[in-house]
Amino acid sequence: MDSQTLAAQTAETGNIEHGEHPPFLRHHFAGVEQQRETATFGMWLFLLTEIMFFGGLFCSYLIFRNWYYPAFVAGSHSLHLWAGTLNTTILIISSFTMAMAVHASETRVRKALIGWMIATIILGCAFLCVKAYEWHDEWVEHHVPGLNFSPQGFLHGTKDYPDDKLPLDMAEKTQVYFSLYFAMTGMHALHMIIGVSLLTILLIQAYRGKYVTGHVSPIENFGLYWHFVDIVWIFLFPLLYLISRHQ
Amino acid sequence: MDQDQGQHHEHHLHLPHGPSEPTHHEEHVVSPRIYLVIGATLLVFTGLTVAASLVDLPGDLNAVVALAIACIKMTLVVLFFMHVKYSSGLTKLTVAAGFFTFIVLITMTMTDYISRAWGRW
């Protein structure tokens, strides 16, 4: 059909020839492939704004770390390396299970799709549990700026780092470290909570039979979001936990 | 001239049964084996970066190693888990342009931060 015929037909009937097509295909797309490509493009544009958003936090972290270096090192020493490592492992495995969920949607296997989605939800919740444990620990240690902060823990050295004896003014500056720590891990955790919630909705829809009839876009784009949140953590982990271990 | 325009027009119309678009992209189903290999590689790099952080490296090398490993992990996630390796040119260009812009912003900010006090001490 050339453009003249199409124009004539559109003028005649008010819409383009309405042949058989899958129910999820919107009329302004030429086909499922194009619809999926467009959705992926849009999702990436959204993720780029997210990169800029988290990038700003990373940037201020780098600058303040140079500024109040001893405070940032001492602050980092107070985190549990095992908890950060465990959470990194959990998130990477959850990225794998999410990738498998996308694969199950593409190959149209309902049971596998539901299974991998449930696995991803469980791993996401496990990550949040470990994070909540760490936050609770920081609360107990009086490391929460603005709520219950005390520089006492950074004045006399700790069990693992006896040399962490900061002067009082620098010990106060660990609040900058913890402010950024809570801002970054908090925003990341918020993204995880949003992710788990969205995935639960998608799971209910998948349970009712959606996303295994060729309609992959919502699952695929959620996967992109989930992997992005994983990438943010891949950078948070070394910056917050690792790079100051031996300073 | 008119003929040229006509041809150009037709190529960019998204017709249900028309000629395939120049940007047409066949979706590629990535095999679970690749996901498994990438997932395992990411876990190995996680182990490596933790191990490297326990070793006292000279100067800023600890930070350099940790961030280099993070960049490798990110690249693997973007290329394979996020399918960019198998995506259309449009998606690839979008991702590349985004990262490029981000690097420019970070570099400019850091350049300003490092050099602002030059000559004042």
Short mmCIF file of C-alpha atoms in Angstrom, two decimals:
data_model
loop_
_atom_site.label_atom_id
_atom_site.label_comp_id
_atom_site.label_asym_id
_atom_site.label_seq_id
_atom_site.Cartn_x
_atom_site.Cartn_y
_atom_site.Cartn_z
CA MET A 1 0.00 0.00 0.00
CA ASP A 2 1.48 3.34 -0.99
CA SER A 3 0.93 6.67 0.72
CA GLN A 4 -1.82 7.80 -1.72
CA THR A 5 -3.95 4.74 -1.09
CA LEU A 6 -3.40 5.14 2.62
CA ALA A 7 -4.39 8.82 2.53
CA ALA A 8 -7.50 8.00 0.53
CA GLN A 9 -8.46 5.22 2.88
CA THR A 10 -7.89 7.41 5.93
CA ALA A 11 -10.08 10.15 4.43
CA GLU A 12 -12.79 7.61 3.63
CA THR A 13 -13.06 5.66 6.86
CA GLY A 14 -11.48 7.96 9.38
CA ASN A 15 -8.82 5.44 10.27
CA ILE A 16 -6.17 3.24 8.80
CA GLU A 17 -7.18 -0.20 7.66
CA HIS A 18 -7.90 -2.16 10.80
CA GLY A 19 -6.57 -5.62 10.15
CA GLU A 20 -5.86 -8.32 12.67
CA HIS A 21 -3.24 -7.33 15.21
CA PRO A 22 -2.26 -8.31 18.77
CA PRO A 23 -4.39 -6.47 21.40
CA PHE A 24 -1.34 -4.81 22.94
CA LEU A 25 -0.22 -3.17 19.67
CA ARG A 26 -1.06 0.56 19.68
CA HIS A 27 -2.41 1.87 16.39
CA HIS A 28 0.25 4.50 15.85
CA PHE A 29 2.96 1.85 15.58
CA ALA A 30 3.70 -0.08 12.40
CA GLY A 31 4.21 -3.32 14.29
CA VAL A 32 5.20 -4.96 17.54
CA GLU A 33 8.90 -4.62 16.72
CA GLN A 34 8.64 -0.88 16.22
CA GLN A 35 6.52 -0.44 19.33
CA ARG A 36 9.09 -2.33 21.39
CA GLU A 37 11.98 -0.34 19.91
CA THR A 38 10.20 2.93 20.70
CA ALA A 39 9.50 1.86 24.28
CA THR A 40 13.15 0.88 24.77
CA PHE A 41 14.27 4.27 23.42
CA GLY A 42 11.95 6.10 25.83
CA MET A 43 13.09 3.96 28.75
CA TRP A 44 16.74 4.73 28.02
CA LEU A 45 16.00 8.47 27.90
CA PHE A 46 14.44 8.15 31.37
CA LEU A 47 17.44 6.17 32.61
CA LEU A 48 19.78 8.90 31.31
CA THR A 49 17.99 11.45 33.52
CA GLU A 50 18.51 9.00 36.39
CA ILE A 51 22.23 8.78 35.57
CA MET A 52 22.43 12.59 35.80
CA PHE A 53 20.52 12.52 39.11
CA PHE A 54 22.72 9.93 40.81
CA GLY A 55 25.76 11.42 39.03
CA GLY A 56 25.24 14.68 40.92
CA LEU A 57 25.33 12.77 44.21
CA PHE A 58 28.46 10.86 43.17
CA CYS A 59 30.12 14.11 42.13
CA SER A 60 29.45 15.85 45.46
CA TYR A 61 30.66 12.72 47.25
CA LEU A 62 34.00 12.87 45.38
CA ILE A 63 34.47 16.59 46.07
CA PHE A 64 33.58 16.39 49.78
CA ARG A 65 35.76 13.29 50.16
CA ASN A 66 38.74 15.34 49.00
CA TRP A 67 37.69 18.19 51.24
CA TYR A 68 37.19 16.29 54.52
CA TYR A 69 39.35 13.29 53.68
CA PRO A 70 40.08 11.97 57.24
CA ALA A 71 36.40 12.25 58.17
CA PHE A 72 35.35 10.30 55.06
CA VAL A 73 37.93 7.59 55.73
CA ALA A 74 36.83 7.21 59.36
CA GLY A 75 33.17 7.24 58.35
CA SER A 76 33.80 4.53 55.76
CA HIS A 77 35.67 2.43 58.35
CA SER A 78 32.51 2.32 60.47
CA LEU A 79 30.54 0.43 57.77
CA HIS A 80 30.30 -3.37 57.71
CA LEU A 81 32.24 -4.68 54.72
CA TRP A 82 30.41 -8.03 54.92
CA ALA A 83 27.01 -6.32 54.63
CA GLY A 84 28.08 -4.33 51.56
CA THR A 85 29.54 -7.44 49.92
CA LEU A 86 26.42 -9.49 50.72
CA ASN A 87 24.18 -6.82 49.24
CA THR A 88 26.29 -6.53 46.09
CA THR A 89 26.04 -10.30 45.65
CA ILE A 90 22.26 -10.25 46.23
CA LEU A 91 21.75 -7.46 43.68
CA ILE A 92 23.89 -9.12 41.01
CA ILE A 93 21.98 -12.39 41.42
CA SER A 94 18.70 -10.43 41.25
CA SER A 95 19.87 -8.82 38.00
CA PHE A 96 20.49 -12.31 36.65
CA THR A 97 17.02 -13.52 37.71
CA MET A 98 15.46 -10.42 36.12
CA ALA A 99 17.36 -11.04 32.87
CA MET A 100 15.97 -14.59 32.97
CA ALA A 101 12.45 -13.20 33.52
CA VAL A 102 12.84 -11.13 30.33
CA HIS A 103 14.03 -14.28 28.56
CA ALA A 104 10.98 -16.22 29.83
CA SER A 105 8.71 -13.43 28.53
CA GLU A 106 10.45 -13.49 25.14
CA THR A 107 10.18 -17.29 24.87
CA ARG A 108 6.60 -17.13 26.24
CA VAL A 109 6.93 -19.53 29.17
CA ARG A 110 4.45 -18.37 31.81
CA LYS A 111 5.66 -20.53 34.71
CA ALA A 112 9.29 -19.54 34.22
CA LEU A 113 8.34 -15.85 33.95
CA ILE A 114 6.40 -15.99 37.24
CA GLY A 115 9.19 -17.96 38.96
CA TRP A 116 12.00 -15.59 37.94
CA MET A 117 9.88 -12.56 38.88
CA ILE A 118 9.19 -13.99 42.35
CA ALA A 119 12.92 -14.74 42.76
CA THR A 120 13.75 -11.13 41.82
CA ILE A 121 11.19 -9.77 44.31
CA ILE A 122 12.58 -11.98 47.11
CA LEU A 123 16.18 -10.90 46.36
CA GLY A 124 15.11 -7.23 46.23
CA CYS A 125 13.47 -7.58 49.65
CA ALA A 126 16.56 -9.39 50.99
CA PHE A 127 18.70 -6.44 49.87
CA LEU A 128 16.39 -4.02 51.67
CA CYS A 129 16.50 -6.16 54.83
CA VAL A 130 20.32 -6.07 54.93
CA LYS A 131 20.22 -2.31 54.27
CA ALA A 132 17.68 -1.84 57.09
CA TYR A 133 19.95 -3.82 59.43
CA GLU A 134 22.87 -1.53 58.55
CA TRP A 135 20.80 1.63 59.04
CA HIS A 136 19.64 0.35 62.40
CA ASP A 137 23.24 -0.29 63.36
CA GLU A 138 24.19 3.27 62.37
CA TRP A 139 21.32 4.58 64.47
CA VAL A 140 22.55 2.60 67.48
CA GLU A 141 26.09 3.94 66.89
CA HIS A 142 24.79 7.55 66.81
CA HIS A 143 25.89 8.05 63.22
CA VAL A 144 22.69 9.65 61.86
CA PRO A 145 23.25 13.38 61.18
CA GLY A 146 20.45 15.65 62.37
CA LEU A 147 18.73 12.94 64.40
CA ASN A 148 21.11 11.40 66.90
CA PHE A 149 24.64 12.17 65.71
CA SER A 150 27.55 12.12 68.13
CA PRO A 151 31.22 12.55 67.11
CA GLN A 152 32.34 10.56 70.18
CA GLY A 153 32.94 7.36 68.21
CA PHE A 154 35.57 9.06 66.03
CA LEU A 155 37.70 10.70 68.75
CA HIS A 156 39.44 7.76 70.39
CA GLY A 157 39.85 5.14 67.69
CA THR A 158 37.76 1.98 67.24
CA LYS A 159 38.41 -1.71 67.86
CA ASP A 160 39.22 -2.42 64.20
CA TYR A 161 40.81 0.95 63.46
CA PRO A 162 42.64 2.14 66.62
CA ASP A 163 44.28 4.94 64.61
CA ASP A 164 40.96 6.65 63.81
CA LYS A 165 41.55 9.42 66.34
CA LEU A 166 40.18 12.57 64.74
CA PRO A 167 40.31 16.04 66.27
CA LEU A 168 36.84 17.19 67.33
CA ASP A 169 36.25 19.53 64.36
CA MET A 170 37.14 16.80 61.84
CA ALA A 171 35.10 14.21 63.80
CA GLU A 172 32.11 16.55 63.40
CA LYS A 173 32.72 16.49 59.63
CA THR A 174 31.93 12.76 59.48
CA GLN A 175 28.36 14.12 59.36
CA VAL A 176 29.06 15.17 55.77
CA TYR A 177 30.06 11.58 54.98
CA PHE A 178 26.98 10.15 56.69
CA SER A 179 24.66 12.74 55.12
CA LEU A 180 25.84 11.67 51.67
CA TYR A 181 25.80 8.02 52.73
CA PHE A 182 22.15 8.23 53.80
CA ALA A 183 21.18 10.37 50.80
CA MET A 184 22.76 7.96 48.32
CA THR A 185 21.82 4.63 49.93
CA GLY A 186 18.39 6.12 50.77
CA MET A 187 17.69 7.21 47.18
CA HIS A 188 18.98 3.84 46.00
CA ALA A 189 16.73 2.01 48.49
CA LEU A 190 13.77 4.16 47.38
CA HIS A 191 14.44 3.01 43.82
CA MET A 192 14.54 -0.59 45.09
CA ILE A 193 11.20 -0.14 46.91
CA ILE A 194 9.63 1.36 43.75
CA GLY A 195 11.16 -1.50 41.76
CA VAL A 196 9.80 -4.23 44.03
CA SER A 197 6.35 -2.56 44.00
CA LEU A 198 6.25 -2.30 40.19
CA LEU A 199 7.48 -5.87 39.88
CA THR A 200 4.69 -7.06 42.19
CA ILE A 201 2.12 -5.40 39.92
CA LEU A 202 3.75 -6.95 36.83
CA LEU A 203 3.77 -10.31 38.62
CA ILE A 204 0.02 -10.16 39.27
CA GLN A 205 -0.55 -9.28 35.60
CA ALA A 206 1.77 -12.09 34.49
CA TYR A 207 -0.12 -14.48 36.76
CA ARG A 208 -3.29 -13.50 34.87
CA GLY A 209 -1.61 -14.48 31.62
CA LYS A 210 -0.10 -11.22 30.36
CA TYR A 211 3.43 -10.80 28.90
CA VAL A 212 3.68 -14.30 27.41
CA THR A 213 1.90 -13.48 24.14
CA GLY A 214 4.66 -11.43 22.55
CA HIS A 215 4.07 -8.32 24.70
CA VAL A 216 7.60 -8.14 26.14
CA SER A 217 8.09 -4.36 26.46
CA PRO A 218 6.85 -3.80 30.05
CA ILE A 219 8.95 -6.69 31.38
CA GLU A 220 11.98 -5.68 29.30
CA ASN A 221 11.79 -2.02 30.34
CA PHE A 222 11.33 -2.94 33.97
CA GLY A 223 14.43 -5.10 33.53
CA LEU A 224 16.32 -2.05 32.24
CA TYR A 225 15.25 -0.12 35.33
CA TRP A 226 16.25 -2.95 37.66
CA HIS A 227 19.68 -3.35 36.03
CA PHE A 228 20.19 0.42 36.26
CA VAL A 229 19.52 0.32 40.01
CA ASP A 230 22.05 -2.53 40.17
CA ILE A 231 24.63 -0.36 38.36
CA VAL A 232 24.12 2.48 40.86
CA TRP A 233 24.91 0.04 43.66
CA ILE A 234 27.94 -1.31 41.74
CA PHE A 235 29.41 2.21 42.12
CA LEU A 236 28.04 2.96 45.62
CA PHE A 237 29.69 -0.19 46.99
CA PRO A 238 33.35 0.73 46.20
CA LEU A 239 32.85 4.44 46.92
CA LEU A 240 31.23 3.98 50.33
CA TYR A 241 32.73 0.69 51.56
CA LEU A 242 35.94 -0.14 49.74
CA ILE A 243 38.21 2.70 48.68
CA SER A 244 38.99 3.93 52.21
CA ARG A 245 39.75 0.56 53.81
CA HIS A 246 43.51 1.13 53.88
CA GLN A 247 43.80 4.88 54.26
CA MET B 1 13.78 16.87 -7.06
CA ASP B 2 10.12 15.95 -6.64
CA GLN B 3 10.88 12.34 -7.32
CA ASP B 4 13.65 12.34 -4.73
CA GLN B 5 11.35 13.73 -2.08
CA GLY B 6 8.69 11.19 -2.89
CA GLN B 7 11.12 8.33 -2.44
CA HIS B 8 12.48 9.78 0.76
CA HIS B 9 8.95 10.15 2.10
CA GLU B 10 8.00 6.57 1.38
CA HIS B 11 11.05 5.20 3.16
CA HIS B 12 10.10 6.90 6.39
CA LEU B 13 6.41 6.07 6.42
CA HIS B 14 5.56 3.33 8.87
CA LEU B 15 3.06 1.40 6.86
CA PRO B 16 1.53 -1.79 8.23
CA HIS B 17 2.34 -3.72 5.06
CA GLY B 18 4.68 -1.24 3.43
CA PRO B 19 8.39 -1.48 2.78
CA SER B 20 10.48 -2.22 5.86
CA GLU B 21 11.89 0.88 7.50
CA PRO B 22 15.60 1.61 7.20
CA THR B 23 15.89 1.49 11.00
CA HIS B 24 14.06 -1.80 11.25
CA HIS B 25 15.65 -3.87 13.97
CA GLU B 26 15.10 -7.56 14.57
CA GLU B 27 14.89 -8.35 18.30
CA HIS B 28 17.49 -10.79 19.48
CA VAL B 29 16.71 -13.29 22.23
CA VAL B 30 19.83 -13.57 24.39
CA SER B 31 20.47 -17.14 25.52
CA PRO B 32 20.32 -18.02 29.24
CA ARG B 33 23.89 -19.36 28.98
CA ILE B 34 25.16 -15.83 28.28
CA TYR B 35 23.20 -14.48 31.26
CA LEU B 36 24.69 -17.21 33.46
CA VAL B 37 28.25 -16.51 32.28
CA ILE B 38 27.82 -12.74 32.75
CA GLY B 39 26.23 -13.19 36.19
CA ALA B 40 29.08 -15.47 37.29
CA THR B 41 31.67 -13.02 35.91
CA LEU B 42 30.04 -10.19 37.87
CA LEU B 43 30.23 -12.25 41.07
CA VAL B 44 33.91 -13.03 40.39
CA PHE B 45 34.63 -9.30 39.90
CA THR B 46 32.78 -8.56 43.15
CA GLY B 47 35.07 -11.04 44.94
CA LEU B 48 38.10 -9.47 43.23
CA THR B 49 37.19 -5.93 44.22
CA VAL B 50 36.62 -6.93 47.87
CA ALA B 51 39.92 -8.85 47.90
CA ALA B 52 41.74 -5.87 46.34
CA SER B 53 40.29 -3.56 49.00
CA LEU B 54 41.82 -5.75 51.72
CA VAL B 55 45.33 -5.32 50.23
CA ASP B 56 47.16 -2.13 51.10
CA LEU B 57 48.09 -0.77 47.66
CA PRO B 58 50.39 2.26 47.26
CA GLY B 59 48.92 5.74 46.84
CA ASP B 60 45.43 6.02 45.35
CA LEU B 61 45.72 2.65 43.66
CA ASN B 62 43.04 1.09 45.92
CA ALA B 63 40.50 3.61 44.64
CA VAL B 64 41.66 3.25 41.03
CA VAL B 65 41.38 -0.56 41.12
CA ALA B 66 37.95 -0.50 42.83
CA LEU B 67 36.51 2.03 40.36
CA ALA B 68 38.07 0.28 37.35
CA ILE B 69 36.41 -2.99 38.40
CA ALA B 70 33.11 -1.13 38.93
CA CYS B 71 33.38 0.26 35.37
CA ILE B 72 34.01 -3.24 33.96
CA LYS B 73 30.98 -4.57 35.88
CA MET B 74 28.82 -1.71 34.64
CA THR B 75 29.89 -2.33 31.04
CA LEU B 76 28.98 -6.02 31.32
CA VAL B 77 25.55 -5.20 32.78
CA VAL B 78 24.83 -2.55 30.12
CA LEU B 79 25.99 -4.67 27.17
CA PHE B 80 24.46 -8.03 28.11
CA PHE B 81 21.80 -7.75 30.85
CA MET B 82 20.50 -4.52 29.29
CA HIS B 83 20.85 -5.93 25.75
CA VAL B 84 22.69 -2.88 24.36
CA LYS B 85 25.13 -5.18 22.51
CA TYR B 86 22.14 -6.61 20.60
CA SER B 87 20.20 -3.35 20.29
CA SER B 88 19.55 -1.06 17.34
CA GLY B 89 21.87 1.77 16.38
CA LEU B 90 19.37 4.23 17.87
CA THR B 91 19.58 2.65 21.34
CA LYS B 92 23.36 2.36 21.15
CA LEU B 93 23.69 6.01 20.15
CA THR B 94 21.30 7.10 22.92
CA VAL B 95 23.25 5.23 25.58
CA ALA B 96 26.63 6.41 24.27
CA ALA B 97 25.47 10.04 24.02
CA GLY B 98 24.13 9.89 27.58
CA PHE B 99 27.32 8.53 29.06
CA PHE B 100 29.40 10.99 27.03
CA THR B 101 27.37 13.95 28.32
CA PHE B 102 27.66 12.64 31.86
CA ILE B 103 31.45 12.31 31.57
CA VAL B 104 31.69 15.85 30.17
CA LEU B 105 29.67 17.23 33.10
CA ILE B 106 31.75 15.37 35.71
CA THR B 107 35.05 16.35 34.04
CA MET B 108 34.10 20.03 33.78
CA THR B 109 32.96 20.13 37.40
CA MET B 110 36.09 18.40 38.65
CA THR B 111 38.34 20.60 36.48
CA ASP B 112 36.72 23.68 37.99
CA TYR B 113 36.99 22.27 41.50
CA ILE B 114 40.67 21.32 41.15
CA SER B 115 41.82 24.52 39.45
CA ARG B 116 39.72 27.23 41.08
CA ALA B 117 42.33 28.10 43.74
CA TRP B 118 45.32 27.89 41.40
CA GLY B 119 47.62 30.88 41.79
CA ARG B 120 46.10 31.94 45.09
CA TRP B 121 48.65 30.28 47.33
#
